[in-house]
């Protein structure tokens, strides 16, 4: 992977991390288009630079992280289901990350859900700062769905918040906050795993640092725009986009077109 590849993937990550379109799925597709999809370092890079994007949440929501211990307890409760299931299924997930077909199918199925999610939760909504313990755990269960590549972590947790009666902005806010411990643990694990198998070289660490910085800056610019858009217009347009991208990829695969176009 060179810096050109790193820059493109980091921009894709920053733009899509907080959109309900699956940042991981998009990066897997783009990595294959760039011809680096099967490189061992690509998996580490794709997972690790998501932490750079998540740090934008800390920068934008820093006051929320100065709340009481209860706030951190609820984040922990919401993270636990994902952490346990992710650890148990880590080998399966690693294999799924290599499959563009899995990503494409997930994009389509997730898109179909987003087409109707606004109607499903079109009742009275409430604005909340943080969920209670029971609500946090249920949102955490929704986040487990995002272990499947192509299923957006953001979409899964936002839908989880909507299922608990939150309005769109409140659901999105907690989704972003929950991303911080989730991506920190995932990044730490990926770097540890990479170090045990094939220690990262100084050049690899420089590329990771570069990618995280780019992802942070792009995400910082994108997150507020997303929250404002969703608050006003809902999720239908994202559903249409997901279905379109997924169908295109599936057609390419079905026609035997090589995804490594670049």
mmCIF file of C-alpha atoms in Angstrom:
data_model
loop_
_atom_site.group_PDB
_atom_site.id
_atom_site.type_symbol
_atom_site.label_atom_id
_atom_site.label_comp_id
_atom_site.label_asym_id
_atom_site.label_seq_id
_atom_site.Cartn_x
_atom_site.Cartn_y
_atom_site.Cartn_z
ATOM 1 C CA UNK A 1 0.000 0.000 0.000
ATOM 2 C CA UNK A 2 1.375 3.400 -0.937
ATOM 3 C CA UNK A 3 0.353 6.845 0.298
ATOM 4 C CA UNK A 4 -1.979 7.336 -2.668
ATOM 5 C CA UNK A 5 -3.920 4.213 -1.675
ATOM 6 C CA UNK A 6 -3.856 5.305 1.961
ATOM 7 C CA UNK A 7 -5.217 8.745 1.102
ATOM 8 C CA UNK A 8 -8.120 7.428 -0.971
ATOM 9 C CA UNK A 9 -9.160 4.877 1.652
ATOM 10 C CA UNK A 10 -8.892 7.450 4.459
ATOM 11 C CA UNK A 11 -11.113 9.902 2.587
ATOM 12 C CA UNK A 12 -13.668 7.145 1.974
ATOM 13 C CA UNK A 13 -13.536 6.264 5.684
ATOM 14 C CA UNK A 14 -13.956 9.844 6.850
ATOM 15 C CA UNK A 15 -16.919 10.434 4.548
ATOM 16 C CA UNK A 16 -18.739 7.179 5.310
ATOM 17 C CA UNK A 17 -17.973 6.330 8.965
ATOM 18 C CA UNK A 18 -21.019 8.161 10.275
ATOM 19 C CA UNK A 19 -23.273 7.503 7.306
ATOM 20 C CA UNK A 20 -25.550 4.435 7.415
ATOM 21 C CA UNK A 21 -23.840 3.009 4.336
ATOM 22 C CA UNK A 22 -21.021 0.904 5.902
ATOM 23 C CA UNK A 23 -17.594 2.508 5.890
ATOM 24 C CA UNK A 24 -15.919 -0.904 6.092
ATOM 25 C CA UNK A 25 -17.915 -2.181 3.149
ATOM 26 C CA UNK A 26 -16.979 0.831 1.049
ATOM 27 C CA UNK A 27 -13.304 0.536 1.935
ATOM 28 C CA UNK A 28 -13.285 -3.185 1.074
ATOM 29 C CA UNK A 29 -14.806 -2.408 -2.328
ATOM 30 C CA UNK A 30 -12.410 0.498 -2.972
ATOM 31 C CA UNK A 31 -9.424 -1.558 -1.829
ATOM 32 C CA UNK A 32 -10.341 -4.219 -4.371
ATOM 33 C CA UNK A 33 -10.710 -1.580 -7.076
ATOM 34 C CA UNK A 34 -7.236 -0.346 -6.165
ATOM 35 C CA UNK A 35 -5.877 -3.888 -6.415
ATOM 36 C CA UNK A 36 -4.835 -4.130 -2.760
ATOM 37 C CA UNK A 37 -7.864 -5.940 -1.371
ATOM 38 C CA UNK A 38 -6.021 -9.162 -0.586
ATOM 39 C CA UNK A 39 -2.878 -7.614 0.895
ATOM 40 C CA UNK A 40 -2.467 -8.540 4.611
ATOM 41 C CA UNK A 41 -1.754 -4.943 5.637
ATOM 42 C CA UNK A 42 -4.960 -3.732 3.973
ATOM 43 C CA UNK A 43 -7.153 -5.428 6.590
ATOM 44 C CA UNK A 44 -5.155 -3.808 9.395
ATOM 45 C CA UNK A 45 -5.300 -0.414 7.695
ATOM 46 C CA UNK A 46 -9.035 -0.546 6.930
ATOM 47 C CA UNK A 47 -9.860 -1.403 10.533
ATOM 48 C CA UNK A 48 -7.350 0.881 12.217
ATOM 49 C CA UNK A 49 -8.046 4.156 10.410
ATOM 50 C CA UNK A 50 -11.636 4.002 11.604
ATOM 51 C CA UNK A 51 -10.276 5.080 14.982
ATOM 52 C CA UNK A 52 -9.027 8.327 13.429
ATOM 53 C CA UNK A 53 -12.539 9.082 12.207
ATOM 54 C CA UNK A 54 -13.987 8.209 15.596
ATOM 55 C CA UNK A 55 -11.652 10.672 17.315
ATOM 56 C CA UNK A 56 -13.613 13.409 15.569
ATOM 57 C CA UNK A 57 -16.488 12.456 17.888
ATOM 58 C CA UNK A 58 -14.267 13.133 20.893
ATOM 59 C CA UNK A 59 -13.354 16.512 19.411
ATOM 60 C CA UNK A 60 -16.961 17.464 18.676
ATOM 61 C CA UNK A 61 -18.647 15.923 21.734
ATOM 62 C CA UNK A 62 -15.902 16.445 24.311
ATOM 63 C CA UNK A 63 -18.289 17.914 26.877
ATOM 64 C CA UNK A 64 -20.305 14.688 26.846
ATOM 65 C CA UNK A 65 -17.197 12.780 27.898
ATOM 66 C CA UNK A 66 -16.908 14.940 31.012
ATOM 67 C CA UNK A 67 -20.188 13.632 32.378
ATOM 68 C CA UNK A 68 -20.659 11.352 35.349
ATOM 69 C CA UNK A 69 -19.466 7.771 35.751
ATOM 70 C CA UNK A 70 -22.988 6.704 34.821
ATOM 71 C CA UNK A 71 -22.356 7.881 31.251
ATOM 72 C CA UNK A 72 -19.345 5.572 30.893
ATOM 73 C CA UNK A 73 -21.245 2.708 32.502
ATOM 74 C CA UNK A 74 -23.931 2.937 29.835
ATOM 75 C CA UNK A 75 -21.343 3.023 27.063
ATOM 76 C CA UNK A 76 -19.740 -0.085 28.566
ATOM 77 C CA UNK A 77 -23.082 -1.898 28.789
ATOM 78 C CA UNK A 78 -23.831 -1.058 25.159
ATOM 79 C CA UNK A 79 -20.391 -2.261 24.042
ATOM 80 C CA UNK A 80 -20.367 -5.610 25.924
ATOM 81 C CA UNK A 81 -22.580 -7.641 23.496
ATOM 82 C CA UNK A 82 -20.490 -6.523 20.518
ATOM 83 C CA UNK A 83 -17.235 -7.209 22.339
ATOM 84 C CA UNK A 84 -18.194 -10.732 23.399
ATOM 85 C CA UNK A 85 -19.701 -11.789 20.077
ATOM 86 C CA UNK A 86 -16.861 -10.183 18.133
ATOM 87 C CA UNK A 87 -14.281 -12.128 20.131
ATOM 88 C CA UNK A 88 -16.125 -15.431 19.715
ATOM 89 C CA UNK A 89 -16.604 -14.957 15.955
ATOM 90 C CA UNK A 90 -13.310 -13.179 15.199
ATOM 91 C CA UNK A 91 -12.045 -15.857 12.786
ATOM 92 C CA UNK A 92 -15.339 -15.946 10.889
ATOM 93 C CA UNK A 93 -15.377 -12.159 10.648
ATOM 94 C CA UNK A 94 -11.809 -12.129 9.318
ATOM 95 C CA UNK A 95 -12.848 -14.409 6.463
ATOM 96 C CA UNK A 96 -15.987 -12.407 5.718
ATOM 97 C CA UNK A 97 -13.901 -9.233 5.431
ATOM 98 C CA UNK A 98 -12.273 -10.745 2.342
ATOM 99 C CA UNK A 99 -15.581 -11.232 0.526
ATOM 100 C CA UNK A 100 -16.876 -8.437 -1.682
ATOM 101 C CA UNK A 101 -19.993 -10.555 -2.311
ATOM 102 C CA UNK A 102 -20.882 -10.531 1.398
ATOM 103 C CA UNK A 103 -20.424 -6.758 1.451
ATOM 104 C CA UNK A 104 -22.626 -6.257 -1.630
ATOM 105 C CA UNK A 105 -25.442 -8.445 -0.284
ATOM 106 C CA UNK A 106 -25.280 -6.663 3.079
ATOM 107 C CA UNK A 107 -25.471 -3.300 1.341
ATOM 108 C CA UNK A 108 -28.629 -4.320 -0.490
ATOM 109 C CA UNK A 109 -30.354 -5.863 2.521
ATOM 110 C CA UNK A 110 -29.440 -2.952 4.750
ATOM 111 C CA UNK A 111 -30.647 -0.561 2.078
ATOM 112 C CA UNK A 112 -34.037 -2.262 1.973
ATOM 113 C CA UNK A 113 -34.376 -1.757 5.718
ATOM 114 C CA UNK A 114 -33.440 1.931 5.485
ATOM 115 C CA UNK A 115 -36.132 2.465 2.839
ATOM 116 C CA UNK A 116 -38.816 1.749 5.421
ATOM 117 C CA UNK A 117 -37.213 2.523 8.789
ATOM 118 C CA UNK A 118 -38.660 6.057 8.939
ATOM 119 C CA UNK A 119 -42.191 4.654 8.543
ATOM 120 C CA UNK A 120 -41.579 1.891 11.094
ATOM 121 C CA UNK A 121 -40.557 4.425 13.720
ATOM 122 C CA UNK A 122 -42.852 7.263 12.699
ATOM 123 C CA UNK A 123 -44.405 7.677 16.122
ATOM 124 C CA UNK A 124 -43.728 10.177 18.872
ATOM 125 C CA UNK A 125 -39.995 10.496 19.415
ATOM 126 C CA UNK A 126 -38.155 11.814 22.466
ATOM 127 C CA UNK A 127 -34.892 13.713 22.733
ATOM 128 C CA UNK A 128 -32.481 12.130 25.196
ATOM 129 C CA UNK A 129 -28.946 12.789 26.369
ATOM 130 C CA UNK A 130 -28.074 9.186 27.214
ATOM 131 C CA UNK A 131 -30.184 6.019 27.367
ATOM 132 C CA UNK A 132 -30.882 4.094 30.532
ATOM 133 C CA UNK A 133 -29.084 0.801 31.206
ATOM 134 C CA UNK A 134 -31.744 -1.377 29.577
ATOM 135 C CA UNK A 135 -31.910 0.815 26.473
ATOM 136 C CA UNK A 136 -28.120 0.905 26.215
ATOM 137 C CA UNK A 137 -27.948 -2.888 26.272
ATOM 138 C CA UNK A 138 -30.592 -3.196 23.554
ATOM 139 C CA UNK A 139 -28.738 -0.718 21.346
ATOM 140 C CA UNK A 140 -25.619 -2.805 21.962
ATOM 141 C CA UNK A 141 -27.444 -5.864 20.638
ATOM 142 C CA UNK A 142 -28.243 -3.964 17.442
ATOM 143 C CA UNK A 143 -24.563 -3.075 17.102
ATOM 144 C CA UNK A 144 -23.732 -6.804 16.945
ATOM 145 C CA UNK A 145 -25.366 -6.957 13.503
ATOM 146 C CA UNK A 146 -22.567 -4.707 12.264
ATOM 147 C CA UNK A 147 -20.073 -7.554 12.754
ATOM 148 C CA UNK A 148 -21.166 -8.600 9.264
ATOM 149 C CA UNK A 149 -19.114 -6.622 6.703
ATOM 150 C CA UNK A 150 -21.343 -4.288 4.749
ATOM 151 C CA UNK A 151 -23.737 -3.785 7.652
ATOM 152 C CA UNK A 152 -23.223 -0.230 8.841
ATOM 153 C CA UNK A 153 -22.376 0.081 12.545
ATOM 154 C CA UNK A 154 -23.834 3.563 12.437
ATOM 155 C CA UNK A 155 -27.078 2.375 10.831
ATOM 156 C CA UNK A 156 -27.440 -0.585 13.196
ATOM 157 C CA UNK A 157 -27.021 1.499 16.350
ATOM 158 C CA UNK A 158 -29.147 4.384 15.081
ATOM 159 C CA UNK A 159 -31.966 1.952 14.307
ATOM 160 C CA UNK A 160 -31.391 0.527 17.779
ATOM 161 C CA UNK A 161 -31.879 3.991 19.252
ATOM 162 C CA UNK A 162 -35.012 4.575 17.182
ATOM 163 C CA UNK A 163 -36.388 1.271 18.467
ATOM 164 C CA UNK A 164 -36.078 2.689 21.986
ATOM 165 C CA UNK A 165 -38.170 5.743 21.145
ATOM 166 C CA UNK A 166 -35.332 8.211 20.506
ATOM 167 C CA UNK A 167 -35.607 10.920 17.898
ATOM 168 C CA UNK A 168 -33.173 10.760 14.961
ATOM 169 C CA UNK A 169 -30.666 13.227 16.392
ATOM 170 C CA UNK A 170 -30.538 11.514 19.794
ATOM 171 C CA UNK A 171 -30.146 8.094 18.181
ATOM 172 C CA UNK A 172 -27.332 9.395 15.968
ATOM 173 C CA UNK A 173 -25.581 11.113 18.882
ATOM 174 C CA UNK A 174 -25.460 7.962 21.000
ATOM 175 C CA UNK A 175 -24.368 5.936 17.979
ATOM 176 C CA UNK A 176 -21.376 8.243 17.566
ATOM 177 C CA UNK A 177 -20.507 8.126 21.271
ATOM 178 C CA UNK A 178 -20.707 4.326 21.320
ATOM 179 C CA UNK A 179 -18.326 4.226 18.365
ATOM 180 C CA UNK A 180 -15.466 5.546 20.531
ATOM 181 C CA UNK A 181 -14.969 2.516 22.838
ATOM 182 C CA UNK A 182 -15.974 0.122 20.057
ATOM 183 C CA UNK A 183 -13.395 1.351 17.554
ATOM 184 C CA UNK A 184 -10.710 1.787 20.207
ATOM 185 C CA UNK A 185 -10.950 -1.895 21.169
ATOM 186 C CA UNK A 186 -11.137 -3.064 17.533
ATOM 187 C CA UNK A 187 -8.114 -0.984 16.543
ATOM 188 C CA UNK A 188 -6.071 -2.154 19.534
ATOM 189 C CA UNK A 189 -6.918 -5.788 18.767
ATOM 190 C CA UNK A 190 -6.072 -5.475 15.076
ATOM 191 C CA UNK A 191 -2.687 -3.900 15.832
ATOM 192 C CA UNK A 192 -1.948 -6.574 18.442
ATOM 193 C CA UNK A 193 -2.910 -9.349 16.020
ATOM 194 C CA UNK A 194 -0.810 -7.824 13.260
ATOM 195 C CA UNK A 195 2.168 -7.525 15.603
ATOM 196 C CA UNK A 196 1.926 -11.200 16.608
ATOM 197 C CA UNK A 197 1.667 -12.488 13.045
ATOM 198 C CA UNK A 198 3.853 -10.059 11.120
ATOM 199 C CA UNK A 199 5.226 -7.112 13.088
ATOM 200 C CA UNK A 200 4.410 -3.808 11.412
ATOM 201 C CA UNK A 201 7.349 -2.033 9.856
ATOM 202 C CA UNK A 202 8.129 1.653 10.548
ATOM 203 C CA UNK A 203 6.791 2.475 7.082
ATOM 204 C CA UNK A 204 3.509 0.725 7.907
ATOM 205 C CA UNK A 205 3.127 2.743 11.109
ATOM 206 C CA UNK A 206 3.725 5.961 9.179
ATOM 207 C CA UNK A 207 1.019 5.021 6.670
ATOM 208 C CA UNK A 208 -1.380 4.204 9.535
ATOM 209 C CA UNK A 209 -0.645 7.537 11.204
ATOM 210 C CA UNK A 210 -1.180 9.369 7.914
ATOM 211 C CA UNK A 211 -4.476 7.548 7.287
ATOM 212 C CA UNK A 212 -5.796 8.274 10.767
ATOM 213 C CA UNK A 213 -5.044 11.983 10.445
ATOM 214 C CA UNK A 214 -6.795 12.220 7.066
ATOM 215 C CA UNK A 215 -9.800 10.204 8.301
ATOM 216 C CA UNK A 216 -10.041 12.444 11.392
ATOM 217 C CA UNK A 217 -10.077 15.685 9.388
ATOM 218 C CA UNK A 218 -12.578 14.431 6.782
ATOM 219 C CA UNK A 219 -14.900 12.967 9.423
ATOM 220 C CA UNK A 220 -14.721 16.190 11.431
ATOM 221 C CA UNK A 221 -16.120 18.026 8.416
ATOM 222 C CA UNK A 222 -18.731 15.371 7.593
ATOM 223 C CA UNK A 223 -20.366 14.443 10.910
ATOM 224 C CA UNK A 224 -22.462 17.563 11.530
ATOM 225 C CA UNK A 225 -23.692 17.588 7.945
ATOM 226 C CA UNK A 226 -24.907 14.014 8.355
ATOM 227 C CA UNK A 227 -26.741 14.691 11.628
ATOM 228 C CA UNK A 228 -28.493 17.731 10.163
ATOM 229 C CA UNK A 229 -29.451 15.839 6.994
ATOM 230 C CA UNK A 230 -30.866 12.830 8.852
ATOM 231 C CA UNK A 231 -32.762 15.038 11.304
ATOM 232 C CA UNK A 232 -34.520 16.734 8.377
ATOM 233 C CA UNK A 233 -34.873 14.048 5.712
ATOM 234 C CA UNK A 234 -34.497 10.630 7.350
ATOM 235 C CA UNK A 235 -32.792 7.547 5.935
ATOM 236 C CA UNK A 236 -34.569 6.722 2.681
ATOM 237 C CA UNK A 237 -31.956 8.306 0.399
ATOM 238 C CA UNK A 238 -29.224 6.277 2.092
ATOM 239 C CA UNK A 239 -31.256 3.137 1.513
ATOM 240 C CA UNK A 240 -31.529 3.892 -2.207
ATOM 241 C CA UNK A 241 -27.785 4.565 -2.377
ATOM 242 C CA UNK A 242 -26.909 1.307 -0.602
ATOM 243 C CA UNK A 243 -29.148 -0.752 -2.874
ATOM 244 C CA UNK A 244 -27.704 0.901 -5.987
ATOM 245 C CA UNK A 245 -24.076 0.275 -5.005
ATOM 246 C CA UNK A 246 -24.797 -3.281 -3.857
ATOM 247 C CA UNK A 247 -26.641 -4.192 -7.055
ATOM 248 C CA UNK A 248 -23.855 -2.761 -9.226
ATOM 249 C CA UNK A 249 -21.221 -4.807 -7.388
ATOM 250 C CA UNK A 250 -23.314 -7.979 -7.585
ATOM 251 C CA UNK A 251 -23.835 -7.467 -11.322
ATOM 252 C CA UNK A 252 -20.096 -7.003 -11.817
ATOM 253 C CA UNK A 253 -19.405 -10.204 -9.902
ATOM 254 C CA UNK A 254 -22.121 -12.075 -11.796
ATOM 255 C CA UNK A 255 -20.733 -10.932 -15.136
ATOM 256 C CA UNK A 256 -17.237 -11.971 -14.140
ATOM 257 C CA UNK A 257 -15.882 -8.424 -14.252
ATOM 258 C CA UNK A 258 -12.619 -8.081 -12.326
ATOM 259 C CA UNK A 259 -13.089 -5.637 -9.461
ATOM 260 C CA UNK A 260 -9.389 -4.850 -9.442
ATOM 261 C CA UNK A 261 -9.852 -2.186 -12.099
ATOM 262 C CA UNK A 262 -7.096 0.187 -11.020
#
